[in-house]
Amino acid sequence: MIGVSVPQLDIPSKTNGTAKYGIDVMLPGMVYGKVVMPPVRYGRHGENRSTTARRREVPGFIKAVTLDDKTGTTTGWVVAVANTYANAKKAADALKVTYDNGPNAKLSSQSLLDEAKRLQALDDSGLFFVKDGDTAAALGSAAKVLEAEYTTSINIHAPLEPMNATAEQKGDIWHIYSGNQFATRSGAIAAGAAGVDPKFVVMHQMWLGGGFGRRLDADMMVPAVQAAKAVGKPVKVIYSREDDMTMDFSRPLTFQKIKAGLDGDGKLIAMNHDVVSAWPTKRWGIPDFLSPSVDKKGALDAFTVNGADFFYSVPNHNVRAILNEIGAQRHALRQLRSVAPGWTFWAVESMIDELANAAGKDPAQFRIALLDGKGKNDGGAQRLRNTLLAAMGMAGYGTKALPKGEGMGVACVSSQERADPQAGPPAWPTSRWRRRARSR
């Protein structure tokens, strides 16, 4: 198939409107559910103070179902069920539910960041993802040492198609209609919500109107199943945009600190890189999905640190993956698209720019010198170097006259971690955003 242009099979249906997504599912006798959520994750359901009179004011209202989710994912949620989604939404608005905000009442991004900084400052925190050479000795003898901190915030997925699921029981068999990215796990969660063995659950995989990691979770199936069980009809649950953003399985907040040293010739000789984050993969409870640390002292979530093991040749290089337990325990987490390279590449490339500037060298040439392909970098470094050179030529880097006040920078990254067989390109000439760093 190499070199052969093959049409993508799903293009016709997605362009002519015949593709069926989860939100398009229609079943005979189906009704609709609208969830009512606590203001914070894991808030405890208190009192449902909706009155019979208020319910009767909503046409088509059927029932308010309080969820009993053994996974804890949808703790405190209530589903308003009605004959149309519009009426289900009106019924949900009519419900007056009080909540105890539970362990997250005072949780904030600042408290997560404060804990991350505390953990990073401890010498015995975390596990090693990279441990090459003697960084302490090299930094101690370096002519220049730079330090910088990099922070990324909690981030949501916000797929175009709202989260949704339709559940129907036929005899002993539950039928679940939804777009999801992890059918095996989702089927088990649906079975748990229904209180049956997973062999009694049939998953009907629909097209995804955007996933990006959000649909690795099956939280939308829990209210659909339990509402369908309570009313004895097929129920389609659709999250509103507000619901999805409030209870997204978000990308975790991260804090990174990098300390790097240059020798007298301006060559990068050492780097310590600490990455503090909650570990989304650990939340799954599947040990085989974690990766052993390089010193075999424990298992870490490589999806929170990959990309920090770059193709630049640095003789003394440590990368620590540090788990932020508060973040892991108190808000639901999931990977988002590129996973760790969404923050590790940014931190590394920003620091490389700082180092080039401190060394008085062109940032592109500084990178080219580091991409020498020595040792474990053989192969990938040369591919990345060639891609960078090609990109520089196409962009006119260093030769193209630019208007006053404009400049051209460069970033050069692989696809994921160094061990990825696909790692190498791409590289992009780009505008450069400089972080402030301290030097001595």
GROMACS .gro file of C-alpha atoms in nm:
model
  440
    1MET     CA    1   0.000   0.000   0.000
    2ILE     CA    2   0.303   0.230   0.027
    3GLY     CA    3   0.280   0.504  -0.232
    4VAL     CA    4  -0.081   0.421  -0.318
    5SER     CA    5  -0.353   0.678  -0.260
    6VAL     CA    6  -0.651   0.505  -0.096
    7PRO     CA    7  -0.976   0.693  -0.029
    8GLN     CA    8  -1.075   0.712   0.337
    9LEU     CA    9  -1.377   0.487   0.390
   10ASP     CA   10  -1.572   0.721   0.618
   11ILE     CA   11  -1.550   1.036   0.404
   12PRO     CA   12  -1.870   0.978   0.198
   13SER     CA   13  -2.100   0.918   0.496
   14LYS     CA   14  -1.951   1.203   0.697
   15THR     CA   15  -1.990   1.448   0.412
   16ASN     CA   16  -2.338   1.345   0.293
   17GLY     CA   17  -2.490   1.330   0.642
   18THR     CA   18  -2.558   0.956   0.659
   19ALA     CA   19  -2.296   0.884   0.928
   20LYS     CA   20  -2.467   0.802   1.258
   21TYR     CA   21  -2.319   0.938   1.578
   22GLY     CA   22  -2.429   0.853   1.929
   23ILE     CA   23  -2.645   1.162   1.946
   24ASP     CA   24  -2.834   1.045   1.634
   25VAL     CA   25  -2.961   0.720   1.788
   26MET     CA   26  -3.341   0.682   1.787
   27LEU     CA   27  -3.518   0.378   1.936
   28PRO     CA   28  -3.889   0.291   1.960
   29GLY     CA   29  -4.039   0.423   2.284
   30MET     CA   30  -3.720   0.612   2.373
   31VAL     CA   31  -3.729   0.892   2.629
   32TYR     CA   32  -3.464   1.143   2.734
   33GLY     CA   33  -3.255   1.213   3.041
   34LYS     CA   34  -3.091   1.537   3.152
   35VAL     CA   35  -2.838   1.514   3.435
   36VAL     CA   36  -2.822   1.741   3.738
   37MET     CA   37  -2.467   1.755   3.872
   38PRO     CA   38  -2.303   1.876   4.193
   39PRO     CA   39  -2.095   2.193   4.157
   40VAL     CA   40  -1.771   1.998   4.219
   41ARG     CA   41  -1.653   1.647   4.142
   42TYR     CA   42  -1.744   1.392   4.411
   43GLY     CA   43  -1.992   1.627   4.577
   44ARG     CA   44  -2.236   1.427   4.784
   45HIS     CA   45  -2.609   1.433   4.706
   46GLY     CA   46  -2.803   1.583   4.992
   47GLU     CA   47  -3.174   1.645   4.956
   48ASN     CA   48  -3.396   1.645   4.649
   49ARG     CA   49  -3.647   1.916   4.737
   50SER     CA   50  -3.842   1.917   4.411
   51THR     CA   51  -4.216   1.919   4.477
   52THR     CA   52  -4.490   1.720   4.307
   53ALA     CA   53  -4.648   2.046   4.197
   54ARG     CA   54  -4.326   2.166   4.033
   55ARG     CA   55  -4.290   1.835   3.851
   56ARG     CA   56  -4.644   1.849   3.719
   57GLU     CA   57  -4.572   2.189   3.569
   58VAL     CA   58  -4.326   2.023   3.327
   59PRO     CA   59  -4.505   1.849   3.038
   60GLY     CA   60  -4.385   1.497   2.967
   61PHE     CA   61  -4.197   1.463   3.297
   62ILE     CA   62  -4.156   1.095   3.394
   63LYS     CA   63  -3.921   1.055   3.689
   64ALA     CA   64  -3.618   1.191   3.874
   65VAL     CA   65  -3.360   0.915   3.920
   66THR     CA   66  -3.084   0.943   4.179
   67LEU     CA   67  -2.777   0.755   4.058
   68ASP     CA   68  -2.614   0.477   4.258
   69ASP     CA   69  -2.274   0.460   4.089
   70LYS     CA   70  -2.041   0.204   4.247
   71THR     CA   71  -1.744   0.350   4.056
   72GLY     CA   72  -1.796   0.689   4.222
   73THR     CA   73  -1.771   0.861   3.886
   74THR     CA   74  -2.118   1.014   3.894
   75THR     CA   75  -2.152   1.054   4.270
   76GLY     CA   76  -2.441   1.283   4.361
   77TRP     CA   77  -2.595   1.302   4.015
   78VAL     CA   78  -2.969   1.303   3.946
   79VAL     CA   79  -3.131   1.234   3.608
   80ALA     CA   80  -3.454   1.409   3.511
   81VAL     CA   81  -3.638   1.184   3.262
   82ALA     CA   82  -3.902   1.317   3.023
   83ASN     CA   83  -4.054   1.246   2.683
   84THR     CA   84  -3.831   1.497   2.498
   85TYR     CA   85  -3.490   1.642   2.566
   86ALA     CA   86  -3.638   1.990   2.594
   87ASN     CA   87  -3.880   1.869   2.861
   88ALA     CA   88  -3.607   1.674   3.038
   89LYS     CA   89  -3.404   1.995   3.052
   90LYS     CA   90  -3.701   2.185   3.196
   91ALA     CA   91  -3.753   1.911   3.453
   92ALA     CA   92  -3.385   1.919   3.549
   93ASP     CA   93  -3.410   2.295   3.598
   94ALA     CA   94  -3.715   2.240   3.821
   95LEU     CA   95  -3.530   1.999   4.049
   96LYS     CA   96  -3.390   2.161   4.360
   97VAL     CA   97  -3.104   1.950   4.489
   98THR     CA   98  -2.878   2.040   4.780
   99TYR     CA   99  -2.519   1.918   4.795
  100ASP     CA  100  -2.239   1.866   5.038
  101ASN     CA  101  -1.936   1.958   4.828
  102GLY     CA  102  -1.731   1.690   4.996
  103PRO     CA  103  -1.349   1.669   4.982
  104ASN     CA  104  -1.321   1.915   4.693
  105ALA     CA  105  -1.497   2.206   4.862
  106LYS     CA  106  -1.172   2.401   4.895
  107LEU     CA  107  -0.972   2.246   4.611
  108SER     CA  108  -0.831   2.497   4.362
  109SER     CA  109  -0.571   2.518   4.089
  110GLN     CA  110  -0.353   2.713   4.331
  111SER     CA  111  -0.368   2.439   4.595
  112LEU     CA  112  -0.273   2.180   4.330
  113LEU     CA  113   0.018   2.399   4.217
  114ASP     CA  114   0.135   2.459   4.574
  115GLU     CA  115   0.142   2.084   4.635
  116ALA     CA  116   0.331   2.026   4.308
  117LYS     CA  117   0.599   2.276   4.408
  118ARG     CA  118   0.631   2.117   4.751
  119LEU     CA  119   0.680   1.773   4.598
  120GLN     CA  120   0.932   1.895   4.344
  121ALA     CA  121   1.149   2.046   4.617
  122LEU     CA  122   1.190   1.706   4.787
  123ASP     CA  123   1.504   1.514   4.692
  124ASP     CA  124   1.332   1.175   4.724
  125SER     CA  125   1.020   1.257   4.518
  126GLY     CA  126   0.920   1.067   4.210
  127LEU     CA  127   1.074   0.804   3.987
  128PHE     CA  128   1.334   0.835   3.713
  129PHE     CA  129   1.219   0.831   3.353
  130VAL     CA  130   1.573   0.921   3.236
  131LYS     CA  131   1.889   0.885   3.445
  132ASP     CA  132   2.209   0.939   3.246
  133GLY     CA  133   2.548   1.044   3.384
  134ASP     CA  134   2.602   1.255   3.697
  135THR     CA  135   2.399   1.574   3.676
  136ALA     CA  136   2.498   1.696   4.023
  137ALA     CA  137   2.869   1.690   3.943
  138ALA     CA  138   2.820   1.839   3.597
  139LEU     CA  139   2.602   2.123   3.722
  140GLY     CA  140   2.850   2.189   4.001
  141SER     CA  141   3.130   2.246   3.750
  142ALA     CA  142   2.922   2.425   3.484
  143ALA     CA  143   3.025   2.772   3.368
  144LYS     CA  144   2.661   2.881   3.351
  145VAL     CA  145   2.352   2.732   3.518
  146LEU     CA  146   2.000   2.826   3.419
  147GLU     CA  147   1.677   2.740   3.596
  148ALA     CA  148   1.318   2.783   3.477
  149GLU     CA  149   0.970   2.680   3.586
  150TYR     CA  150   0.685   2.590   3.351
  151THR     CA  151   0.320   2.546   3.444
  152THR     CA  152   0.023   2.424   3.243
  153SER     CA  153  -0.334   2.450   3.366
  154ILE     CA  154  -0.613   2.195   3.383
  155ASN     CA  155  -0.749   2.160   3.030
  156ILE     CA  156  -1.077   2.022   2.898
  157HIS     CA  157  -1.150   1.821   2.583
  158ALA     CA  158  -1.471   1.995   2.462
  159PRO     CA  159  -1.553   1.760   2.168
  160LEU     CA  160  -1.798   1.897   1.912
  161GLU     CA  161  -2.055   1.624   1.979
  162PRO     CA  162  -2.175   1.650   2.341
  163MET     CA  163  -2.123   1.342   2.555
  164ASN     CA  164  -2.419   1.108   2.521
  165ALA     CA  165  -2.535   0.748   2.553
  166THR     CA  166  -2.855   0.555   2.492
  167ALA     CA  167  -2.938   0.247   2.697
  168GLU     CA  168  -3.207  -0.015   2.635
  169GLN     CA  169  -3.280  -0.343   2.810
  170LYS     CA  170  -3.421  -0.627   2.600
  171GLY     CA  171  -3.485  -0.930   2.814
  172ASP     CA  172  -3.160  -1.005   2.997
  173ILE     CA  173  -2.946  -0.808   2.751
  174TRP     CA  174  -2.848  -0.443   2.782
  175HIS     CA  175  -2.780  -0.255   2.457
  176ILE     CA  176  -2.561   0.054   2.483
  177TYR     CA  177  -2.535   0.298   2.193
  178SER     CA  178  -2.253   0.549   2.219
  179GLY     CA  179  -1.929   0.660   2.062
  180ASN     CA  180  -1.638   0.560   2.287
  181GLN     CA  181  -1.265   0.505   2.269
  182PHE     CA  182  -1.235   0.210   2.508
  183ALA     CA  183  -1.520  -0.035   2.441
  184THR     CA  184  -1.392  -0.312   2.668
  185ARG     CA  185  -1.373  -0.086   2.974
  186SER     CA  186  -1.692   0.101   2.882
  187GLY     CA  187  -1.890  -0.222   2.857
  188ALA     CA  188  -1.775  -0.322   3.204
  189ILE     CA  189  -1.877   0.016   3.348
  190ALA     CA  190  -2.220  -0.013   3.185
  191ALA     CA  191  -2.255  -0.362   3.330
  192GLY     CA  192  -2.165  -0.234   3.674
  193ALA     CA  193  -2.424   0.043   3.645
  194ALA     CA  194  -2.689  -0.216   3.549
  195GLY     CA  195  -2.578  -0.465   3.814
  196VAL     CA  196  -2.520  -0.745   3.563
  197ASP     CA  197  -2.233  -0.953   3.432
  198PRO     CA  198  -2.054  -0.783   3.137
  199LYS     CA  199  -2.155  -1.077   2.916
  200PHE     CA  200  -2.508  -0.934   2.924
  201VAL     CA  201  -2.400  -0.602   2.770
  202VAL     CA  202  -2.382  -0.535   2.395
  203MET     CA  203  -2.190  -0.226   2.291
  204HIS     CA  204  -2.310  -0.058   1.970
  205GLN     CA  205  -2.013   0.152   1.857
  206MET     CA  206  -2.121   0.479   1.696
  207TRP     CA  207  -1.910   0.739   1.521
  208LEU     CA  208  -1.737   0.984   1.755
  209GLY     CA  209  -1.807   1.351   1.711
  210GLY     CA  210  -1.465   1.418   1.859
  211GLY     CA  211  -1.290   1.216   2.126
  212PHE     CA  212  -0.937   1.343   2.200
  213GLY     CA  213  -0.926   1.110   2.501
  214ARG     CA  214  -1.256   1.228   2.653
  215ARG     CA  215  -1.445   0.922   2.534
  216LEU     CA  216  -1.199   0.687   2.700
  217ASP     CA  217  -1.438   0.725   2.991
  218ALA     CA  218  -1.794   0.594   3.003
  219ASP     CA  219  -1.950   0.821   3.264
  220MET     CA  220  -2.238   0.909   3.027
  221MET     CA  221  -2.342   0.543   3.018
  222VAL     CA  222  -2.408   0.527   3.392
  223PRO     CA  223  -2.703   0.772   3.397
  224ALA     CA  224  -2.842   0.626   3.074
  225VAL     CA  225  -2.841   0.271   3.212
  226GLN     CA  226  -2.976   0.353   3.555
  227ALA     CA  227  -3.245   0.584   3.420
  228ALA     CA  228  -3.353   0.318   3.167
  229LYS     CA  229  -3.367   0.061   3.446
  230ALA     CA  230  -3.576   0.293   3.663
  231VAL     CA  231  -3.837   0.387   3.400
  232GLY     CA  232  -3.845   0.063   3.199
  233LYS     CA  233  -3.784   0.240   2.868
  234PRO     CA  234  -3.484   0.317   2.644
  235VAL     CA  235  -3.325   0.640   2.768
  236LYS     CA  236  -3.093   0.873   2.580
  237VAL     CA  237  -2.882   1.096   2.805
  238ILE     CA  238  -2.721   1.403   2.648
  239TYR     CA  239  -2.485   1.628   2.843
  240SER     CA  240  -2.526   2.001   2.797
  241ARG     CA  241  -2.210   2.197   2.716
  242GLU     CA  242  -2.209   2.319   3.074
  243ASP     CA  243  -2.234   1.960   3.203
  244ASP     CA  244  -1.950   1.840   2.985
  245MET     CA  245  -1.717   2.126   3.080
  246THR     CA  246  -1.799   2.100   3.452
  247MET     CA  247  -1.743   1.725   3.471
  248ASP     CA  248  -1.487   1.668   3.199
  249PHE     CA  249  -1.211   1.417   3.269
  250SER     CA  250  -0.958   1.692   3.230
  251ARG     CA  251  -0.591   1.702   3.145
  252PRO     CA  252  -0.408   1.748   3.477
  253LEU     CA  253  -0.233   2.060   3.595
  254THR     CA  254   0.143   2.024   3.556
  255PHE     CA  255   0.446   2.189   3.710
  256GLN     CA  256   0.791   2.146   3.560
  257LYS     CA  257   1.128   2.270   3.677
  258ILE     CA  258   1.437   2.249   3.461
  259LYS     CA  259   1.792   2.318   3.569
  260ALA     CA  260   2.059   2.306   3.299
  261GLY     CA  261   2.429   2.379   3.272
  262LEU     CA  262   2.664   2.502   2.996
  263ASP     CA  263   3.040   2.454   2.988
  264GLY     CA  264   3.289   2.725   2.903
  265ASP     CA  265   3.234   2.672   2.530
  266GLY     CA  266   2.858   2.711   2.558
  267LYS     CA  267   2.789   2.339   2.520
  268LEU     CA  268   2.496   2.185   2.707
  269ILE     CA  269   2.647   1.936   2.952
  270ALA     CA  270   2.371   1.869   3.205
  271MET     CA  271   1.997   1.892   3.261
  272ASN     CA  272   1.766   1.804   3.547
  273HIS     CA  273   1.399   1.801   3.447
  274ASP     CA  274   1.125   1.741   3.705
  275VAL     CA  275   0.767   1.685   3.587
  276VAL     CA  276   0.499   1.699   3.858
  277SER     CA  277   0.151   1.589   3.763
  278ALA     CA  278  -0.139   1.368   3.858
  279TRP     CA  279  -0.115   1.038   3.668
  280PRO     CA  280  -0.430   0.971   3.460
  281THR     CA  281  -0.319   0.622   3.355
  282LYS     CA  282  -0.281   0.511   3.717
  283ARG     CA  283  -0.648   0.601   3.774
  284TRP     CA  284  -0.752   0.311   3.549
  285GLY     CA  285  -0.615   0.063   3.799
  286ILE     CA  286  -0.445  -0.146   3.528
  287PRO     CA  287  -0.081  -0.201   3.640
  288ASP     CA  288   0.035  -0.316   3.296
  289PHE     CA  289  -0.049   0.028   3.157
  290LEU     CA  290   0.224   0.184   3.374
  291SER     CA  291   0.595   0.179   3.284
  292PRO     CA  292   0.888   0.071   3.503
  293SER     CA  293   1.127   0.347   3.606
  294VAL     CA  294   1.474   0.324   3.455
  295ASP     CA  295   1.622   0.228   3.791
  296LYS     CA  296   1.347  -0.034   3.846
  297LYS     CA  297   1.233   0.124   4.173
  298GLY     CA  298   0.869   0.152   4.078
  299ALA     CA  299   0.613   0.210   3.803
  300LEU     CA  300   0.532   0.551   3.657
  301ASP     CA  301   0.284   0.697   3.413
  302ALA     CA  302   0.494   0.751   3.100
  303PHE     CA  303   0.205   0.940   2.941
  304THR     CA  304   0.276   1.228   3.182
  305VAL     CA  305   0.647   1.257   3.107
  306ASN     CA  306   0.721   1.121   2.759
  307GLY     CA  307   0.890   1.368   2.528
  308ALA     CA  308   1.126   1.478   2.805
  309ASP     CA  309   1.361   1.203   2.681
  310PHE     CA  310   1.457   1.401   2.374
  311PHE     CA  311   1.697   1.331   2.088
  312TYR     CA  312   1.946   1.598   2.192
  313SER     CA  313   2.277   1.457   2.314
  314VAL     CA  314   2.323   1.566   2.677
  315PRO     CA  315   2.578   1.351   2.863
  316ASN     CA  316   2.424   1.416   3.205
  317HIS     CA  317   2.045   1.408   3.195
  318ASN     CA  318   1.786   1.325   3.459
  319VAL     CA  319   1.407   1.330   3.423
  320ARG     CA  320   1.190   1.266   3.729
  321ALA     CA  321   0.820   1.182   3.705
  322ILE     CA  322   0.655   1.299   4.027
  323LEU     CA  323   0.299   1.203   4.119
  324ASN     CA  324   0.076   1.476   4.261
  325GLU     CA  325  -0.151   1.260   4.479
  326ILE     CA  326  -0.392   1.543   4.563
  327GLY     CA  327  -0.461   1.599   4.196
  328ALA     CA  328  -0.499   1.226   4.138
  329GLN     CA  329  -0.744   1.171   4.423
  330ARG     CA  330  -0.963   1.478   4.402
  331HIS     CA  331  -1.048   1.535   4.040
  332ALA     CA  332  -1.106   1.295   3.755
  333LEU     CA  333  -0.825   1.286   3.499
  334ARG     CA  334  -0.769   1.171   3.147
  335GLN     CA  335  -0.519   1.211   2.866
  336LEU     CA  336  -0.573   1.484   2.608
  337ARG     CA  337  -0.454   1.428   2.251
  338SER     CA  338  -0.072   1.438   2.247
  339VAL     CA  339  -0.053   1.352   2.621
  340ALA     CA  340   0.276   1.459   2.788
  341PRO     CA  341   0.434   1.624   2.480
  342GLY     CA  342   0.163   1.888   2.524
  343TRP     CA  343   0.374   2.021   2.812
  344THR     CA  344   0.716   1.850   2.803
  345PHE     CA  345   0.809   1.963   2.452
  346TRP     CA  346   0.706   2.319   2.537
  347ALA     CA  347   0.924   2.325   2.848
  348VAL     CA  348   1.225   2.161   2.682
  349GLU     CA  349   1.216   2.378   2.371
  350SER     CA  350   1.171   2.693   2.578
  351MET     CA  351   1.474   2.601   2.788
  352ILE     CA  352   1.679   2.517   2.480
  353ASP     CA  353   1.610   2.869   2.356
  354GLU     CA  354   1.720   3.011   2.691
  355LEU     CA  355   2.039   2.808   2.677
  356ALA     CA  356   2.118   2.913   2.321
  357ASN     CA  357   2.070   3.275   2.421
  358ALA     CA  358   2.293   3.234   2.727
  359ALA     CA  359   2.559   3.068   2.509
  360GLY     CA  360   2.538   3.347   2.252
  361LYS     CA  361   2.448   3.101   1.976
  362ASP     CA  362   2.182   3.088   1.708
  363PRO     CA  363   1.894   2.875   1.847
  364ALA     CA  364   1.865   2.663   1.533
  365GLN     CA  365   2.238   2.596   1.510
  366PHE     CA  366   2.245   2.521   1.882
  367ARG     CA  367   1.987   2.247   1.824
  368ILE     CA  368   2.162   2.109   1.517
  369ALA     CA  369   2.482   2.064   1.721
  370LEU     CA  370   2.289   1.870   1.985
  371LEU     CA  371   2.132   1.638   1.724
  372ASP     CA  372   2.454   1.443   1.661
  373GLY     CA  373   2.298   1.095   1.687
  374LYS     CA  374   2.532   0.965   1.954
  375GLY     CA  375   2.445   0.656   2.158
  376LYS     CA  376   2.075   0.594   2.215
  377ASN     CA  377   1.990   0.891   1.994
  378ASP     CA  378   2.122   0.721   1.682
  379GLY     CA  379   1.871   0.719   1.398
  380GLY     CA  380   1.604   0.945   1.542
  381ALA     CA  381   1.839   1.238   1.594
  382GLN     CA  382   1.958   1.230   1.234
  383ARG     CA  383   1.601   1.219   1.103
  384LEU     CA  384   1.503   1.509   1.323
  385ARG     CA  385   1.815   1.705   1.227
  386ASN     CA  386   1.746   1.656   0.856
  387THR     CA  387   1.384   1.760   0.903
  388LEU     CA  388   1.492   2.073   1.089
  389LEU     CA  389   1.737   2.166   0.816
  390ALA     CA  390   1.470   2.116   0.550
  391ALA     CA  391   1.221   2.326   0.745
  392MET     CA  392   1.477   2.603   0.792
  393GLY     CA  393   1.544   2.609   0.419
  394MET     CA  394   1.177   2.619   0.328
  395ALA     CA  395   1.112   2.899   0.577
  396GLY     CA  396   1.413   3.102   0.473
  397TYR     CA  397   1.549   3.088   0.826
  398GLY     CA  398   1.845   3.324   0.860
  399THR     CA  399   1.816   3.449   0.502
  400LYS     CA  400   1.465   3.588   0.466
  401ALA     CA  401   1.429   3.959   0.531
  402LEU     CA  402   1.157   4.019   0.790
  403PRO     CA  403   0.964   4.338   0.864
  404LYS     CA  404   1.072   4.550   1.158
  405GLY     CA  405   0.953   4.407   1.487
  406GLU     CA  406   0.915   4.051   1.355
  407GLY     CA  407   1.139   3.752   1.411
  408MET     CA  408   1.161   3.383   1.336
  409GLY     CA  409   1.229   3.118   1.596
  410VAL     CA  410   1.246   2.742   1.585
  411ALA     CA  411   1.113   2.440   1.774
  412CYS     CA  412   1.225   2.086   1.702
  413VAL     CA  413   1.044   1.785   1.848
  414SER     CA  414   0.970   1.418   1.786
  415SER     CA  415   0.632   1.247   1.797
  416GLN     CA  416   0.637   1.101   2.150
  417GLU     CA  417   0.910   0.942   2.360
  418ARG     CA  418   1.251   0.851   2.225
  419ALA     CA  419   1.166   0.479   2.219
  420ASP     CA  420   0.873   0.541   1.983
  421PRO     CA  421   0.964   0.387   1.644
  422GLN     CA  422   0.784   0.677   1.476
  423ALA     CA  423   0.986   0.941   1.662
  424GLY     CA  424   1.183   1.188   1.456
  425PRO     CA  425   0.994   1.455   1.261
  426PRO     CA  426   0.817   1.694   1.269
  427ALA     CA  427   1.006   2.018   1.323
  428TRP     CA  428   0.850   2.359   1.282
  429PRO     CA  429   0.996   2.706   1.240
  430THR     CA  430   0.779   2.911   1.472
  431SER     CA  431   0.761   3.233   1.665
  432ARG     CA  432   0.949   3.204   1.993
  433TRP     CA  433   0.798   3.277   2.333
  434ARG     CA  434   1.067   3.326   2.596
  435ARG     CA  435   1.029   3.233   2.961
  436ARG     CA  436   1.233   3.423   3.216
  437ALA     CA  437   1.521   3.215   3.355
  438ARG     CA  438   1.776   3.276   3.629
  439SER     CA  439   2.144   3.227   3.552
  440ARG     CA  440   2.455   3.237   3.757
   0.00000   0.00000   0.00000
